[in-house]
PDB file of C-alpha atoms in Angstrom:
ATOM      1  CA  MET A   1      58.911  20.447  20.491  1.00 44.00           C
ATOM      2  CA  ALA A   2      56.251  21.298  23.025  1.00 39.00           C
ATOM      3  CA  ARG A   3      57.652  22.300  26.354  1.00 37.00           C
ATOM      4  CA  ILE A   4      57.387  19.818  29.204  1.00 41.00           C
ATOM      5  CA  ARG A   5      56.227  21.541  32.344  1.00 40.00           C
ATOM      6  CA  SER A   6      57.887  20.502  35.588  1.00 42.00           C
ATOM      7  CA  SER A   7      56.131  20.675  38.944  1.00 40.00           C
ATOM      8  CA  ILE A   8      59.403  20.269  40.847  1.00 42.00           C
ATOM      9  CA  PRO A   9      60.724  23.518  42.360  1.00 46.00           C
ATOM     10  CA  PHE A  10      64.309  24.280  41.417  1.00 45.00           C
ATOM     11  CA  ALA A  11      65.494  24.217  45.041  1.00 45.00           C
ATOM     12  CA  GLY A  12      64.006  20.766  45.553  1.00 46.00           C
ATOM     13  CA  LEU A  13      65.494  19.553  42.299  1.00 45.00           C
ATOM     14  CA  LEU A  14      68.926  20.804  43.302  1.00 44.00           C
ATOM     15  CA  SER A  15      68.658  19.056  46.650  1.00 45.00           C
ATOM     16  CA  ALA A  16      67.716  15.796  44.965  1.00 44.00           C
ATOM     17  CA  VAL A  17      70.603  16.081  42.518  1.00 45.00           C
ATOM     18  CA  PHE A  18      73.174  16.613  45.277  1.00 46.00           C
ATOM     19  CA  SER A  19      71.794  13.626  47.159  1.00 42.00           C
ATOM     20  CA  ALA A  20      71.726  11.322  44.138  1.00 45.00           C
ATOM     21  CA  VAL A  21      75.079  12.095  42.569  1.00 46.00           C
ATOM     22  CA  SER A  22      77.355  13.293  45.358  1.00 43.00           C
ATOM     23  CA  CYS A  23      79.523  10.176  44.996  1.00 39.00           C
ATOM     24  CA  SER A  24      79.683  10.154  41.201  1.00 50.00           C
ATOM     25  CA  ALA A  25      83.031  10.467  39.487  1.00 51.00           C
ATOM     26  CA  GLY A  26      83.613  13.844  37.859  1.00 51.00           C
ATOM     27  CA  ALA A  27      80.827  15.479  39.864  1.00 64.00           C
ATOM     28  CA  ASP A  28      82.277  18.546  41.539  1.00 74.00           C
ATOM     29  CA  GLY A  29      79.969  21.188  42.948  1.00 82.00           C
ATOM     30  CA  GLU A  30      79.979  23.326  39.802  1.00 87.00           C
ATOM     31  CA  THR A  31      79.161  20.332  37.595  1.00 87.00           C
ATOM     32  CA  MET A  32      76.262  19.294  39.787  1.00 89.00           C
ATOM     33  CA  LEU A  33      74.903  22.835  39.783  1.00 91.00           C
ATOM     34  CA  ARG A  34      75.089  22.940  35.975  1.00 92.00           C
ATOM     35  CA  TYR A  35      73.359  19.560  35.853  1.00 94.00           C
ATOM     36  CA  ALA A  36      70.551  20.752  38.114  1.00 93.00           C
ATOM     37  CA  ARG A  37      69.984  23.813  35.946  1.00 95.00           C
ATOM     38  CA  ALA A  38      70.050  21.673  32.807  1.00 95.00           C
ATOM     39  CA  GLN A  39      67.420  19.342  34.262  1.00 94.00           C
ATOM     40  CA  SER A  40      65.102  22.306  34.738  1.00 95.00           C
ATOM     41  CA  LEU A  41      65.739  23.493  31.180  1.00 95.00           C
ATOM     42  CA  TYR A  42      65.144  19.998  29.808  1.00 95.00           C
ATOM     43  CA  ALA A  43      61.863  19.703  31.739  1.00 95.00           C
ATOM     44  CA  GLU A  44      60.732  22.934  30.061  1.00 95.00           C
ATOM     45  CA  GLY A  45      61.657  21.622  26.611  1.00 95.00           C
ATOM     46  CA  ARG A  46      64.530  24.091  26.177  1.00 95.00           C
ATOM     47  CA  LEU A  47      66.742  21.538  24.506  1.00 96.00           C
ATOM     48  CA  ASP A  48      69.368  23.799  22.924  1.00 96.00           C
ATOM     49  CA  GLU A  49      69.988  25.481  26.263  1.00 96.00           C
ATOM     50  CA  THR A  50      70.184  22.091  27.955  1.00 97.00           C
ATOM     51  CA  ILE A  51      72.868  20.962  25.521  1.00 96.00           C
ATOM     52  CA  ALA A  52      74.825  24.192  25.850  1.00 96.00           C
ATOM     53  CA  GLY A  53      74.661  24.058  29.635  1.00 95.00           C
ATOM     54  CA  LEU A  54      76.210  20.594  29.737  1.00 95.00           C
ATOM     55  CA  GLU A  55      79.054  21.127  27.279  1.00 91.00           C
ATOM     56  CA  GLY A  56      82.314  19.901  28.749  1.00 88.00           C
ATOM     57  CA  ALA A  57      80.728  17.755  31.492  1.00 89.00           C
ATOM     58  CA  ASP A  58      82.137  14.641  29.843  1.00 90.00           C
ATOM     59  CA  ARG A  59      83.139  12.759  32.974  1.00 90.00           C
ATOM     60  CA  PHE A  60      79.808  13.048  34.765  1.00 92.00           C
ATOM     61  CA  PHE A  61      77.566  10.205  33.654  1.00 94.00           C
ATOM     62  CA  PRO A  62      74.115  11.738  34.468  1.00 94.00           C
ATOM     63  CA  ALA A  63      75.055  14.899  32.550  1.00 95.00           C
ATOM     64  CA  LEU A  64      76.070  12.867  29.505  1.00 96.00           C
ATOM     65  CA  VAL A  65      72.784  10.971  29.501  1.00 96.00           C
ATOM     66  CA  LEU A  66      70.744  14.154  29.857  1.00 96.00           C
ATOM     67  CA  ARG A  67      72.701  15.893  27.100  1.00 97.00           C
ATOM     68  CA  GLY A  68      72.335  12.869  24.829  1.00 97.00           C
ATOM     69  CA  LYS A  69      68.579  12.852  25.333  1.00 97.00           C
ATOM     70  CA  ALA A  70      68.381  16.568  24.570  1.00 97.00           C
ATOM     71  CA  GLU A  71      70.407  16.021  21.391  1.00 97.00           C
ATOM     72  CA  TYR A  72      68.251  13.054  20.418  1.00 96.00           C
ATOM     73  CA  PHE A  73      64.954  14.900  20.877  1.00 96.00           C
ATOM     74  CA  SER A  74      66.294  17.974  19.104  1.00 95.00           C
ATOM     75  CA  GLY A  75      66.852  15.775  16.049  1.00 94.00           C
ATOM     76  CA  ASP A  76      70.653  15.521  16.135  1.00 94.00           C
ATOM     77  CA  SER A  77      70.999  11.731  16.242  1.00 92.00           C
ATOM     78  CA  LEU A  78      74.671  11.785  15.237  1.00 93.00           C
ATOM     79  CA  LYS A  79      75.697  13.915  18.209  1.00 95.00           C
ATOM     80  CA  ALA A  80      73.389  11.918  20.480  1.00 96.00           C
ATOM     81  CA  GLU A  81      75.051   8.681  19.382  1.00 96.00           C
ATOM     82  CA  LYS A  82      78.491  10.023  20.262  1.00 96.00           C
ATOM     83  CA  THR A  83      77.275  11.286  23.630  1.00 97.00           C
ATOM     84  CA  PHE A  84      75.612   8.004  24.593  1.00 97.00           C
ATOM     85  CA  ARG A  85      78.710   6.053  23.558  1.00 97.00           C
ATOM     86  CA  ARG A  86      80.752   8.324  25.826  1.00 96.00           C
ATOM     87  CA  ALA A  87      78.292   7.714  28.665  1.00 96.00           C
ATOM     88  CA  LEU A  88      78.470   3.949  28.189  1.00 96.00           C
ATOM     89  CA  ARG A  89      82.246   4.034  28.372  1.00 95.00           C
ATOM     90  CA  LEU A  90      81.778   5.320  31.929  1.00 94.00           C
ATOM     91  CA  HIS A  91      78.982   2.874  32.805  1.00 94.00           C
ATOM     92  CA  PRO A  92      78.765   0.049  30.245  1.00 92.00           C
ATOM     93  CA  ALA A  93      75.706  -1.576  31.843  1.00 88.00           C
ATOM     94  CA  ALA A  94      73.574   1.586  32.048  1.00 93.00           C
ATOM     95  CA  ALA A  95      70.145   0.665  30.671  1.00 93.00           C
ATOM     96  CA  GLU A  96      68.808   4.110  29.784  1.00 95.00           C
ATOM     97  CA  ALA A  97      71.948   5.138  27.902  1.00 96.00           C
ATOM     98  CA  GLY A  98      71.903   1.797  26.090  1.00 96.00           C
ATOM     99  CA  LEU A  99      68.271   2.178  25.091  1.00 96.00           C
ATOM    100  CA  TYR A 100      68.811   5.634  23.652  1.00 96.00           C
ATOM    101  CA  LEU A 101      71.983   4.533  21.885  1.00 97.00           C
ATOM    102  CA  ALA A 102      70.006   1.737  20.204  1.00 96.00           C
ATOM    103  CA  ARG A 103      67.356   4.253  19.127  1.00 95.00           C
ATOM    104  CA  THR A 104      69.924   6.618  17.658  1.00 96.00           C
ATOM    105  CA  LEU A 105      71.590   3.730  15.820  1.00 96.00           C
ATOM    106  CA  ARG A 106      68.215   2.686  14.448  1.00 93.00           C
ATOM    107  CA  GLU A 107      67.586   6.175  13.113  1.00 90.00           C
ATOM    108  CA  GLY A 108      71.087   6.208  11.645  1.00 90.00           C
ATOM    109  CA  GLU A 109      70.258   3.041   9.708  1.00 90.00           C
ATOM    110  CA  LYS A 110      72.668   0.958  11.775  1.00 94.00           C
ATOM    111  CA  ALA A 111      70.056  -1.696  12.440  1.00 93.00           C
ATOM    112  CA  ALA A 112      72.384  -4.611  13.135  1.00 94.00           C
ATOM    113  CA  GLU A 113      74.304  -2.659  15.767  1.00 96.00           C
ATOM    114  CA  ALA A 114      71.050  -1.373  17.281  1.00 96.00           C
ATOM    115  CA  ARG A 115      69.799  -4.945  17.622  1.00 95.00           C
ATOM    116  CA  ALA A 116      73.065  -5.982  19.246  1.00 95.00           C
ATOM    117  CA  VAL A 117      72.769  -3.190  21.822  1.00 96.00           C
ATOM    118  CA  ALA A 118      69.134  -4.072  22.588  1.00 95.00           C
ATOM    119  CA  GLU A 119      69.937  -7.764  22.940  1.00 93.00           C
ATOM    120  CA  ALA A 120      72.852  -6.961  25.276  1.00 94.00           C
ATOM    121  CA  LEU A 121      70.465  -4.971  27.472  1.00 94.00           C
ATOM    122  CA  ILE A 122      68.046  -7.887  27.557  1.00 94.00           C
ATOM    123  CA  ALA A 123      70.850 -10.300  28.417  1.00 93.00           C
ATOM    124  CA  GLY A 124      71.682  -8.089  31.414  1.00 91.00           C
ATOM    125  CA  ASP A 125      68.033  -7.648  32.422  1.00 91.00           C
ATOM    126  CA  PRO A 126      65.687 -10.227  30.825  1.00 90.00           C
ATOM    127  CA  GLN A 127      62.607  -8.396  32.178  1.00 87.00           C
ATOM    128  CA  ASN A 128      63.480  -4.952  30.848  1.00 91.00           C
ATOM    129  CA  ILE A 129      60.189  -4.172  29.112  1.00 89.00           C
ATOM    130  CA  ARG A 130      61.520  -1.142  27.246  1.00 92.00           C
ATOM    131  CA  ALA A 131      64.432  -3.137  25.834  1.00 93.00           C
ATOM    132  CA  LEU A 132      62.135  -6.014  24.875  1.00 93.00           C
ATOM    133  CA  ARG A 133      59.760  -3.654  23.057  1.00 92.00           C
ATOM    134  CA  LEU A 134      62.636  -1.950  21.281  1.00 93.00           C
ATOM    135  CA  ALA A 135      64.088  -5.306  20.238  1.00 94.00           C
ATOM    136  CA  ALA A 136      60.662  -6.287  18.900  1.00 94.00           C
ATOM    137  CA  SER A 137      60.441  -3.058  16.893  1.00 93.00           C
ATOM    138  CA  LEU A 138      63.907  -3.610  15.465  1.00 94.00           C
ATOM    139  CA  GLU A 139      62.961  -7.123  14.401  1.00 93.00           C
ATOM    140  CA  GLY A 140      59.728  -5.787  12.946  1.00 91.00           C
ATOM    141  CA  ASP A 141      61.776  -3.427  10.774  1.00 91.00           C
ATOM    142  CA  ARG A 142      63.117  -6.502   9.002  1.00 89.00           C
ATOM    143  CA  GLY A 143      59.687  -7.351   7.584  1.00 89.00           C
ATOM    144  CA  PRO A 144      58.242 -10.884   7.427  1.00 90.00           C
ATOM    145  CA  GLN A 145      61.559 -12.516   8.313  1.00 87.00           C
ATOM    146  CA  GLY A 146      61.658 -10.682  11.635  1.00 90.00           C
ATOM    147  CA  ARG A 147      58.066 -11.191  12.737  1.00 90.00           C
ATOM    148  CA  ALA A 148      58.625 -14.429  14.639  1.00 92.00           C
ATOM    149  CA  ALA A 149      61.466 -12.905  16.649  1.00 92.00           C
ATOM    150  CA  ALA A 150      59.430  -9.721  17.230  1.00 93.00           C
ATOM    151  CA  LEU A 151      56.540 -11.765  18.612  1.00 92.00           C
ATOM    152  CA  ALA A 152      58.905 -13.706  20.866  1.00 93.00           C
ATOM    153  CA  PHE A 153      60.260 -10.474  22.326  1.00 91.00           C
ATOM    154  CA  LEU A 154      56.722  -9.144  22.846  1.00 89.00           C
ATOM    155  CA  ASP A 155      55.680 -12.388  24.538  1.00 88.00           C
ATOM    156  CA  ARG A 156      58.534 -11.892  26.978  1.00 88.00           C
ATOM    157  CA  ALA A 157      57.503  -8.258  27.491  1.00 87.00           C
ATOM    158  CA  ALA A 158      53.944  -9.401  28.236  1.00 81.00           C
ATOM    159  CA  GLU A 159      55.272 -11.816  30.852  1.00 81.00           C
ATOM    160  CA  ALA A 160      57.321  -9.030  32.427  1.00 82.00           C
ATOM    161  CA  SER A 161      54.235  -6.798  32.435  1.00 81.00           C
ATOM    162  CA  SER A 162      52.408  -9.480  34.380  1.00 79.00           C
ATOM    163  CA  GLU A 163      55.113  -9.276  37.041  1.00 80.00           C
ATOM    164  CA  CYS A 164      54.579  -5.513  37.216  1.00 83.00           C
ATOM    165  CA  ALA A 165      50.859  -6.111  37.628  1.00 87.00           C
ATOM    166  CA  LEU A 166      51.549  -8.120  40.775  1.00 87.00           C
ATOM    167  CA  VAL A 167      52.986  -4.990  42.377  1.00 89.00           C
ATOM    168  CA  PHE A 168      49.650  -3.197  41.931  1.00 90.00           C
ATOM    169  CA  ILE A 169      47.762  -6.258  43.185  1.00 91.00           C
ATOM    170  CA  ASP A 170      49.901  -6.446  46.339  1.00 92.00           C
ATOM    171  CA  ARG A 171      49.400  -2.736  46.984  1.00 93.00           C
ATOM    172  CA  ALA A 172      45.673  -3.044  46.366  1.00 92.00           C
ATOM    173  CA  ARG A 173      45.471  -5.757  49.018  1.00 90.00           C
ATOM    174  CA  LEU A 174      47.284  -3.617  51.587  1.00 93.00           C
ATOM    175  CA  ARG A 175      45.158  -0.580  50.761  1.00 92.00           C
ATOM    176  CA  TRP A 176      41.974  -2.635  51.131  1.00 91.00           C
ATOM    177  CA  ILE A 177      43.136  -3.905  54.529  1.00 90.00           C
ATOM    178  CA  ALA A 178      43.820  -0.286  55.514  1.00 92.00           C
ATOM    179  CA  GLY A 179      40.249   0.654  54.585  1.00 91.00           C
ATOM    180  CA  LYS A 180      41.177   2.499  51.385  1.00 92.00           C
ATOM    181  CA  GLY A 181      38.770   0.776  49.014  1.00 90.00           C
ATOM    182  CA  ASP A 182      38.830   3.448  46.296  1.00 92.00           C
ATOM    183  CA  GLU A 183      42.621   3.391  46.114  1.00 93.00           C
ATOM    184  CA  ALA A 184      42.613  -0.419  46.081  1.00 93.00           C
ATOM    185  CA  ILE A 185      40.267  -0.392  43.083  1.00 93.00           C
ATOM    186  CA  GLU A 186      42.510   2.102  41.273  1.00 94.00           C
ATOM    187  CA  ASP A 187      45.452  -0.271  41.709  1.00 93.00           C
ATOM    188  CA  LEU A 188      43.443  -3.226  40.441  1.00 93.00           C
ATOM    189  CA  GLU A 189      42.382  -1.246  37.377  1.00 92.00           C
ATOM    190  CA  LYS A 190      46.035  -0.500  36.658  1.00 90.00           C
ATOM    191  CA  ALA A 191      46.899  -4.162  37.131  1.00 90.00           C
ATOM    192  CA  ARG A 192      44.262  -5.218  34.594  1.00 89.00           C
ATOM    193  CA  LEU A 193      45.818  -2.957  31.954  1.00 87.00           C
ATOM    194  CA  LEU A 194      49.061  -4.912  32.271  1.00 82.00           C
ATOM    195  CA  LEU A 195      47.481  -8.360  32.023  1.00 83.00           C
ATOM    196  CA  VAL A 196      46.303 -10.482  29.124  1.00 77.00           C
ATOM    197  CA  PRO A 197      42.479 -10.331  29.008  1.00 83.00           C
ATOM    198  CA  GLY A 198      40.946 -13.680  29.837  1.00 83.00           C
ATOM    199  CA  SER A 199      44.069 -15.045  31.535  1.00 82.00           C
ATOM    200  CA  PRO A 200      43.612 -16.702  34.973  1.00 85.00           C
ATOM    201  CA  ILE A 201      45.229 -13.803  36.834  1.00 85.00           C
ATOM    202  CA  PHE A 202      43.149 -11.290  34.849  1.00 88.00           C
ATOM    203  CA  ARG A 203      39.956 -13.090  35.893  1.00 90.00           C
ATOM    204  CA  ALA A 204      41.162 -13.242  39.497  1.00 89.00           C
ATOM    205  CA  VAL A 205      41.739  -9.475  39.506  1.00 90.00           C
ATOM    206  CA  GLU A 206      38.251  -8.908  38.071  1.00 91.00           C
ATOM    207  CA  LYS A 207      36.702 -11.016  40.847  1.00 90.00           C
ATOM    208  CA  LEU A 208      38.699  -9.218  43.525  1.00 89.00           C
ATOM    209  CA  GLU A 209      37.737  -5.826  42.128  1.00 90.00           C
ATOM    210  CA  SER A 210      34.078  -6.848  42.004  1.00 90.00           C
ATOM    211  CA  ALA A 211      34.223  -8.066  45.626  1.00 89.00           C
ATOM    212  CA  ILE A 212      35.753  -4.805  46.829  1.00 89.00           C
ATOM    213  CA  ARG A 213      33.160  -2.760  44.944  1.00 88.00           C
ATOM    214  CA  GLU A 214      30.320  -4.782  46.480  1.00 87.00           C
ATOM    215  CA  ALA A 215      31.786  -4.495  49.980  1.00 86.00           C
ATOM    216  CA  SER A 216      32.259  -0.749  49.537  1.00 81.00           C
ATOM    217  CA  ALA A 217      28.718  -0.132  48.256  1.00 72.00           C
TER     218      ALA A 217
END
């Protein structure tokens, strides 16, 4: 796997880790230090070292998720499945661990269980776009009989994407008021990518973008 370069200095990363997880169960100082080092290794694509560095940190949820991801991307889906199950025993509603568990189950040809995990995530967060897309892919794996369900999940994902687009639209408005026309246009361009072409809100964004461009000319 190609290495992922991180722009975050190790000292800053360590500071962020201590801030984010200081209240987590099983997170003593040594565990958090190991976790911070493993995050740096993972960011560099050094997956085997990431896994080795987190061995034994079985009561610290963030470490389990990171180790599971390293196992998953290194191609060891069986170990990743066990790690994500362990993580979910600590935090049953954790979305990221649930998503990766569903992916490992899919690769292990446990499609029915993968669908159940994805649907549980959606039940907990109906606008979770990643879970909706995964559920659609799992239904698509079933062939023609799953297409209707896959389309329904993707329709819901499209609706959720529209909600995300509103965030960029709101920020564009504030940036325009602040005299930052170029940044406002960037936000509107991002919003358009999340919208259905030709929809009323898509056309409204186009008109707003055109007005800002004309005013900035």
